Each structure stands twice: as C-alpha cells, then as structure tokens.
mmCIF file of C-alpha atoms and ligand atoms in Angstrom:
data_model
loop_
_atom_site.group_PDB
_atom_site.id
_atom_site.type_symbol
_atom_site.label_atom_id
_atom_site.label_comp_id
_atom_site.label_asym_id
_atom_site.label_seq_id
_atom_site.Cartn_x
_atom_site.Cartn_y
_atom_site.Cartn_z
ATOM 1 C CA UNK A 1 0.000 0.000 0.000
ATOM 2 C CA UNK A 2 1.232 3.491 -0.779
ATOM 3 C CA UNK A 3 2.345 5.436 2.293
ATOM 4 C CA UNK A 4 0.838 8.913 2.065
ATOM 5 C CA UNK A 5 3.554 10.445 4.221
ATOM 6 C CA UNK A 6 5.988 9.985 1.321
ATOM 7 C CA UNK A 7 4.248 12.775 -0.595
ATOM 8 C CA UNK A 8 3.742 16.459 0.124
ATOM 9 C CA UNK A 9 1.009 17.447 -2.346
ATOM 10 C CA UNK A 10 -1.712 15.344 -4.010
ATOM 11 C CA UNK A 11 -3.355 16.179 -7.325
ATOM 12 C CA UNK A 12 -6.326 13.903 -7.923
ATOM 13 C CA UNK A 13 -8.049 14.091 -11.313
ATOM 14 C CA UNK A 14 -11.692 13.051 -11.089
ATOM 15 C CA UNK A 15 -12.832 12.523 -14.672
ATOM 16 C CA UNK A 16 -16.397 11.664 -13.596
ATOM 17 C CA UNK A 17 -18.349 10.211 -16.559
ATOM 18 C CA UNK A 18 -16.008 11.580 -19.234
ATOM 19 C CA UNK A 19 -13.234 10.267 -21.478
ATOM 20 C CA UNK A 20 -12.856 7.530 -24.061
ATOM 21 C CA UNK A 21 -10.048 5.452 -25.582
ATOM 22 C CA UNK A 22 -8.724 8.059 -28.006
ATOM 23 C CA UNK A 23 -8.930 10.776 -25.326
ATOM 24 C CA UNK A 24 -6.894 8.592 -22.947
ATOM 25 C CA UNK A 25 -4.260 7.898 -25.587
ATOM 26 C CA UNK A 26 -3.724 11.582 -26.329
ATOM 27 C CA UNK A 27 -3.961 12.602 -22.660
ATOM 28 C CA UNK A 28 -1.335 10.129 -21.466
ATOM 29 C CA UNK A 29 1.020 11.198 -24.251
ATOM 30 C CA UNK A 30 0.750 14.850 -23.220
ATOM 31 C CA UNK A 31 0.624 14.433 -19.428
ATOM 32 C CA UNK A 32 3.777 15.806 -17.767
ATOM 33 C CA UNK A 33 4.308 14.443 -14.272
ATOM 34 C CA UNK A 34 7.404 15.449 -12.358
ATOM 35 C CA UNK A 35 7.818 12.709 -9.773
ATOM 36 C CA UNK A 36 10.933 14.226 -8.185
ATOM 37 C CA UNK A 37 9.132 17.078 -6.380
ATOM 38 C CA UNK A 38 7.167 15.020 -3.851
ATOM 39 C CA UNK A 39 3.898 15.492 -5.742
ATOM 40 C CA UNK A 40 1.518 12.588 -6.149
ATOM 41 C CA UNK A 41 -0.667 12.676 -9.279
ATOM 42 C CA UNK A 42 -3.662 10.333 -9.415
ATOM 43 C CA UNK A 43 -5.941 9.872 -12.431
ATOM 44 C CA UNK A 44 -9.462 8.573 -11.770
ATOM 45 C CA UNK A 45 -11.167 7.632 -15.060
ATOM 46 C CA UNK A 46 -14.386 5.617 -15.247
ATOM 47 C CA UNK A 47 -13.678 2.081 -14.023
ATOM 48 C CA UNK A 48 -13.896 0.434 -17.431
ATOM 49 C CA UNK A 49 -10.852 2.393 -18.642
ATOM 50 C CA UNK A 50 -8.577 1.746 -15.664
ATOM 51 C CA UNK A 51 -6.762 -1.025 -17.473
ATOM 52 C CA UNK A 52 -6.040 1.151 -20.488
ATOM 53 C CA UNK A 53 -4.163 3.493 -18.231
ATOM 54 C CA UNK A 54 -2.189 0.688 -16.705
ATOM 55 C CA UNK A 55 -0.828 -0.178 -20.134
ATOM 56 C CA UNK A 56 0.402 3.403 -20.581
ATOM 57 C CA UNK A 57 1.483 3.984 -17.009
ATOM 58 C CA UNK A 58 3.779 6.985 -16.398
ATOM 59 C CA UNK A 59 4.717 8.668 -13.144
ATOM 60 C CA UNK A 60 1.157 8.794 -11.946
ATOM 61 C CA UNK A 61 -1.142 6.548 -9.951
ATOM 62 C CA UNK A 62 -4.586 5.218 -10.736
ATOM 63 C CA UNK A 63 -7.760 5.799 -8.801
ATOM 64 C CA UNK A 64 -11.355 4.623 -9.102
ATOM 65 C CA UNK A 65 -14.324 6.944 -8.564
ATOM 66 C CA UNK A 66 -16.412 4.575 -6.474
ATOM 67 C CA UNK A 67 -16.464 0.977 -5.283
ATOM 68 C CA UNK A 68 -18.876 -1.606 -3.967
ATOM 69 C CA UNK A 69 -19.211 -2.063 -0.240
ATOM 70 C CA UNK A 70 -19.536 -5.790 -0.984
ATOM 71 C CA UNK A 71 -16.649 -8.133 -1.648
ATOM 72 C CA UNK A 72 -18.328 -10.845 -3.711
ATOM 73 C CA UNK A 73 -21.737 -12.392 -4.407
ATOM 74 C CA UNK A 74 -25.064 -11.601 -6.057
ATOM 75 C CA UNK A 75 -24.653 -7.837 -6.490
ATOM 76 C CA UNK A 76 -25.248 -7.183 -10.185
ATOM 77 C CA UNK A 77 -23.250 -4.314 -11.634
ATOM 78 C CA UNK A 78 -20.912 -3.862 -8.675
ATOM 79 C CA UNK A 79 -17.096 -3.797 -8.730
ATOM 80 C CA UNK A 80 -15.126 -4.968 -5.685
ATOM 81 C CA UNK A 81 -12.098 -3.450 -3.959
ATOM 82 C CA UNK A 82 -10.386 -6.783 -4.417
ATOM 83 C CA UNK A 83 -10.592 -6.489 -8.209
ATOM 84 C CA UNK A 84 -9.322 -2.900 -8.080
ATOM 85 C CA UNK A 85 -6.333 -4.202 -6.175
ATOM 86 C CA UNK A 86 -5.749 -6.916 -8.809
ATOM 87 C CA UNK A 87 -5.565 -4.196 -11.469
ATOM 88 C CA UNK A 88 -2.984 -2.197 -9.536
ATOM 89 C CA UNK A 89 -5.324 0.619 -8.520
ATOM 90 C CA UNK A 90 -3.949 2.497 -5.507
ATOM 91 C CA UNK A 91 -6.653 5.066 -4.710
ATOM 92 C CA UNK A 92 -10.447 5.304 -4.740
ATOM 93 C CA UNK A 93 -12.789 8.253 -4.234
ATOM 94 C CA UNK A 94 -15.645 7.517 -1.826
ATOM 95 C CA UNK A 95 -18.662 9.536 -0.791
ATOM 96 C CA UNK A 96 -18.380 12.108 -3.566
ATOM 97 C CA UNK A 97 -21.318 14.517 -3.282
ATOM 98 C CA UNK A 98 -22.610 13.321 -6.666
ATOM 99 C CA UNK A 99 -22.784 9.761 -5.272
ATOM 100 C CA UNK A 100 -24.501 11.052 -2.138
ATOM 101 C CA UNK A 101 -26.939 13.202 -4.151
ATOM 102 C CA UNK A 102 -27.818 10.991 -7.151
ATOM 103 C CA UNK A 103 -27.214 7.515 -5.721
ATOM 104 C CA UNK A 104 -28.396 8.075 -2.181
ATOM 105 C CA UNK A 105 -25.066 7.175 -0.618
ATOM 106 C CA UNK A 106 -25.028 7.616 3.154
ATOM 107 C CA UNK A 107 -22.171 8.112 5.630
ATOM 108 C CA UNK A 108 -22.597 4.481 6.704
ATOM 109 C CA UNK A 109 -22.080 3.322 3.076
ATOM 110 C CA UNK A 110 -18.997 5.534 2.834
ATOM 111 C CA UNK A 111 -17.572 3.896 5.950
ATOM 112 C CA UNK A 112 -18.224 0.361 4.664
ATOM 113 C CA UNK A 113 -16.672 1.176 1.290
ATOM 114 C CA UNK A 114 -13.611 2.775 2.881
ATOM 115 C CA UNK A 115 -13.200 -0.257 5.140
ATOM 116 C CA UNK A 116 -13.236 -2.618 2.152
ATOM 117 C CA UNK A 117 -10.705 -0.433 0.343
ATOM 118 C CA UNK A 118 -8.316 -0.448 3.287
ATOM 119 C CA UNK A 119 -8.648 -4.226 3.593
ATOM 120 C CA UNK A 120 -7.500 -4.389 -0.025
ATOM 121 C CA UNK A 121 -4.626 -1.935 0.379
ATOM 122 C CA UNK A 122 -6.278 0.914 -1.512
ATOM 123 C CA UNK A 123 -6.252 4.507 -0.204
ATOM 124 C CA UNK A 124 -9.786 5.873 0.247
ATOM 125 C CA UNK A 125 -10.261 9.552 -0.644
ATOM 126 C CA UNK A 126 -13.257 10.375 1.534
ATOM 127 C CA UNK A 127 -15.247 13.380 0.286
ATOM 128 C CA UNK A 128 -17.098 15.742 2.593
ATOM 129 C CA UNK A 129 -18.718 19.122 2.077
ATOM 130 C CA UNK A 130 -21.765 21.287 2.585
ATOM 131 C CA UNK A 131 -24.561 22.486 0.293
ATOM 132 C CA UNK A 132 -25.125 26.197 -0.312
ATOM 133 C CA UNK A 133 -28.132 26.089 1.997
ATOM 134 C CA UNK A 134 -26.068 24.523 4.773
ATOM 135 C CA UNK A 135 -23.375 27.165 4.249
ATOM 136 C CA UNK A 136 -25.991 29.922 4.494
ATOM 137 C CA UNK A 137 -27.302 28.350 7.717
ATOM 138 C CA UNK A 138 -23.779 28.421 9.161
ATOM 139 C CA UNK A 139 -23.852 24.658 9.551
ATOM 140 C CA UNK A 140 -20.814 23.876 7.363
ATOM 141 C CA UNK A 141 -18.703 22.528 10.210
ATOM 142 C CA UNK A 142 -21.553 20.508 11.740
ATOM 143 C CA UNK A 143 -22.216 18.857 8.387
ATOM 144 C CA UNK A 144 -18.556 18.049 7.811
ATOM 145 C CA UNK A 145 -18.070 16.795 11.390
ATOM 146 C CA UNK A 146 -20.991 14.420 10.991
ATOM 147 C CA UNK A 147 -19.690 13.154 7.641
ATOM 148 C CA UNK A 148 -16.215 12.624 9.073
ATOM 149 C CA UNK A 149 -17.226 11.028 12.374
ATOM 150 C CA UNK A 150 -19.706 8.668 10.704
ATOM 151 C CA UNK A 151 -17.867 8.053 7.421
ATOM 152 C CA UNK A 152 -14.253 7.406 8.400
ATOM 153 C CA UNK A 153 -13.576 3.849 9.568
ATOM 154 C CA UNK A 154 -11.566 3.042 12.704
ATOM 155 C CA UNK A 155 -8.901 1.394 10.507
ATOM 156 C CA UNK A 156 -8.133 4.752 8.863
ATOM 157 C CA UNK A 157 -5.076 6.753 9.795
ATOM 158 C CA UNK A 158 -3.022 9.621 8.402
ATOM 159 C CA UNK A 159 -0.920 7.279 6.283
ATOM 160 C CA UNK A 160 -3.739 5.392 4.574
ATOM 161 C CA UNK A 161 -6.693 7.784 4.165
ATOM 162 C CA UNK A 162 -7.192 11.161 2.477
ATOM 163 C CA UNK A 163 -10.023 13.576 3.276
ATOM 164 C CA UNK A 164 -11.275 15.754 0.409
ATOM 165 C CA UNK A 165 -13.196 18.884 1.370
ATOM 166 C CA UNK A 166 -15.480 19.772 -1.528
ATOM 167 C CA UNK A 167 -18.136 22.427 -0.897
ATOM 168 C CA UNK A 168 -21.000 21.207 -3.085
ATOM 169 C CA UNK A 169 -21.851 24.712 -4.249
ATOM 170 C CA UNK A 170 -18.305 25.085 -5.631
ATOM 171 C CA UNK A 171 -18.367 21.925 -7.755
ATOM 172 C CA UNK A 172 -18.540 22.682 -11.477
ATOM 173 C CA UNK A 173 -19.817 26.213 -10.838
ATOM 174 C CA UNK A 174 -16.671 28.329 -11.167
ATOM 175 C CA UNK A 175 -17.349 29.562 -7.617
ATOM 176 C CA UNK A 176 -14.875 28.878 -4.844
ATOM 177 C CA UNK A 177 -14.578 29.948 -1.236
ATOM 178 C CA UNK A 178 -11.965 32.684 -0.764
ATOM 179 C CA UNK A 179 -8.418 31.557 0.018
ATOM 180 C CA UNK A 180 -8.971 32.736 3.626
ATOM 181 C CA UNK A 181 -12.180 30.680 3.870
ATOM 182 C CA UNK A 182 -10.440 27.574 2.549
ATOM 183 C CA UNK A 183 -7.634 28.127 5.057
ATOM 184 C CA UNK A 184 -10.055 28.489 7.985
ATOM 185 C CA UNK A 185 -12.210 25.515 7.072
ATOM 186 C CA UNK A 186 -9.202 23.212 6.611
ATOM 187 C CA UNK A 187 -7.839 24.302 9.996
ATOM 188 C CA UNK A 188 -11.263 23.690 11.548
ATOM 189 C CA UNK A 189 -11.548 20.228 9.980
ATOM 190 C CA UNK A 190 -8.252 19.257 11.623
ATOM 191 C CA UNK A 191 -9.711 20.250 14.995
ATOM 192 C CA UNK A 192 -12.846 18.097 14.657
ATOM 193 C CA UNK A 193 -11.044 15.172 16.170
ATOM 194 C CA UNK A 194 -7.479 14.449 17.359
ATOM 195 C CA UNK A 195 -7.377 11.385 15.157
ATOM 196 C CA UNK A 196 -7.619 13.389 11.947
ATOM 197 C CA UNK A 197 -5.486 16.367 12.897
ATOM 198 C CA UNK A 198 -2.581 15.185 10.737
ATOM 199 C CA UNK A 199 -4.542 13.667 7.864
ATOM 200 C CA UNK A 200 -3.880 14.729 4.298
ATOM 201 C CA UNK A 201 -6.793 17.080 3.603
ATOM 202 C CA UNK A 202 -7.222 18.216 0.015
ATOM 203 C CA UNK A 203 -9.569 20.820 -1.464
ATOM 204 C CA UNK A 204 -11.960 20.314 -4.400
ATOM 205 C CA UNK A 205 -14.475 22.548 -6.201
ATOM 206 C CA UNK A 206 -13.674 24.658 -9.288
ATOM 207 C CA UNK A 207 -9.915 24.263 -8.930
ATOM 208 C CA UNK A 208 -8.258 25.540 -12.106
ATOM 209 C CA UNK A 209 -4.883 26.571 -13.508
ATOM 210 C CA UNK A 210 -5.334 30.104 -12.146
ATOM 211 C CA UNK A 211 -6.351 29.416 -8.541
ATOM 212 C CA UNK A 212 -4.593 26.109 -7.830
ATOM 213 C CA UNK A 213 -1.269 27.590 -6.773
ATOM 214 C CA UNK A 214 -2.793 29.854 -4.095
ATOM 215 C CA UNK A 215 -4.964 27.014 -2.795
ATOM 216 C CA UNK A 216 -2.239 24.404 -2.483
ATOM 217 C CA UNK A 217 0.177 26.927 -0.971
ATOM 218 C CA UNK A 218 -1.939 26.967 2.200
ATOM 219 C CA UNK A 219 -0.192 24.981 4.897
ATOM 220 C CA UNK A 220 -3.351 23.079 5.887
ATOM 221 C CA UNK A 221 -4.192 22.128 2.284
ATOM 222 C CA UNK A 222 -2.400 19.007 1.074
ATOM 223 C CA UNK A 223 -3.538 19.051 -2.516
ATOM 224 C CA UNK A 224 -6.528 19.278 -4.817
ATOM 225 C CA UNK A 225 -9.325 17.127 -6.194
ATOM 226 C CA UNK A 226 -9.918 18.425 -9.688
ATOM 227 C CA UNK A 227 -12.917 17.781 -11.931
ATOM 228 C CA UNK A 228 -13.419 19.859 -15.092
ATOM 229 C CA UNK A 229 -9.877 21.276 -15.291
ATOM 230 C CA UNK A 230 -8.366 17.783 -15.096
ATOM 231 C CA UNK A 231 -9.938 17.001 -18.479
ATOM 232 C CA UNK A 232 -8.058 19.847 -20.161
ATOM 233 C CA UNK A 233 -4.543 18.497 -20.404
ATOM 234 C CA UNK A 234 -2.829 21.884 -20.798
ATOM 235 C CA UNK A 235 -4.593 23.208 -17.706
ATOM 236 C CA UNK A 236 -3.938 20.028 -15.754
ATOM 237 C CA UNK A 237 -0.226 20.114 -16.657
ATOM 238 C CA UNK A 238 -0.101 23.693 -15.341
ATOM 239 C CA UNK A 239 -1.847 22.658 -12.114
ATOM 240 C CA UNK A 240 0.519 19.766 -11.399
ATOM 241 C CA UNK A 241 3.645 21.485 -12.785
HETATM 242 P P1 13P B 1 -14.850 20.689 -10.583
HETATM 243 O O1 13P B 1 -13.361 20.816 -10.463
HETATM 244 O O2 13P B 1 -15.326 20.486 -11.989
HETATM 245 O O3 13P B 1 -15.564 21.776 -9.852
HETATM 246 O O4 13P B 1 -15.250 19.315 -9.828
HETATM 247 C C1 13P B 1 -14.797 19.111 -8.548
HETATM 248 C C2 13P B 1 -15.075 17.710 -8.186
HETATM 249 O O5 13P B 1 -16.219 17.327 -7.995
HETATM 250 C C3 13P B 1 -13.929 16.801 -8.071
HETATM 251 O O6 13P B 1 -14.298 15.627 -7.421
#
C-alpha cells in the first residue's frame, strides 16, 4: 500500500463520466508528471478504462471513482475493492457529493466502502462538504463533522486515508470559497477530532490553472481534487507542474 507520508502534495483528477479510448491515448502522451518534487498525481477515469491506463502507465497513480461495499456475491453491476487491487489501482474516491446526491449514498455506506478499500490496500479519498443552503445556515462545520465522524472507519489513519473537502456549491460552478475561507475551514476540519489532525486534507471545487497555486500553498491544504480542469490536459499540466 502506498504510504501517504511519502508525498507532500496530491493532485487527484476526477474525470467523472467523461473520457474515451482516443482521449486517454492523447492525454497520457501529453501528461507531464514530475515525480521528483514530492507530488503525487492520481488519475481517476471511469472504471472500465482503468486497465487502459495501466498499459500506458507513467509517473502517476490510478484511482477509481467509487467501489462496492460488498466483496463478492449476487450484487449485479458492482465492482469490488479486491478487483481494483488486482488491477494495480492504488486510490479510490468515496462519498463524492454526486454519489450522495444521485445515488443516495449515506455516511454508513462511505464507511463500509472505505473499510473494504483499506482491507484491499487501496487509499480511500473520503469526500465531505456542505450544500449552499447549509453554508448559508452556518452549519458547514456541523455537516462536515458528521460526515467525518460517521464516514471514516476506525482502521483509517493519516498514512492510509485522504479527506477531500469539496463544498458542493463550488463543484462545477466556477465559484470557490476565498483563500482565507479555505484556510479556515481546513484548519477547523483538523480540529474536529485528534485522530484526523494530521490527515492529508485536500480541497476540491472549481480548482483551475489560475487558482490552484494559491490554494495548495496553504499549509493546511495538502492538494486538490480536480474535476473539469483535469480534463483539459494543458490546464492540468499547469496545475501539477
Ligand atoms: P470541478 O473541479 O469540476 O468543480 O469538480 C470538482 C469535483 O467534484 C472533483 O471531485
């Protein structure tokens, strides 16, 4: 299993339901990863394409976008952590707000999925974040605390689990919290619980080539989870460069 403490900054590309074979071929030819600077770059395509990346592997790691909470059995359409491990996948996003919103995923599901991933030596990237309404109600920290306390398994620690803070209202909208707000919320997340105070905590939500540097320069931000801008190879190269 990868030891997270070996890296300083994480750049995780969440392709969501985008990409195809020719896109992957061109993307991997143009992707410029500098592995000597302590950065960890992870590409998360849709699961069916994971093996195409393996064939072209460069200085980056592979991640899945979701996983079954079940290991084996009569669960049509599911993919297990064990099979991700067989294909050399090192990371997996869990509890993304789109999974919570469109597929009714609950904190308890997130915990079960993360547990299965850890059992199979895969790093869970556990997503948390508030809606705009929750932000307006000043309940951001309560929402995140609940997601963290209920969604992170006891087997997690700072070397094997990443937390991704993604305010839902910032995803795909071009809106982001201010740099000061990101700084404060990341500091506050670390104080939710002693156990997570030294976790790698990354930020996601409209990260792009212009704002990424300021965001990842914050001492309590350990990287970025990037959606739309990760699909534009020139922008993504600038972000990870
Ligand atoms: P955008 O970068 O497109 O806002 O998406 C963020 C995200 O959801 C990454 O998981």
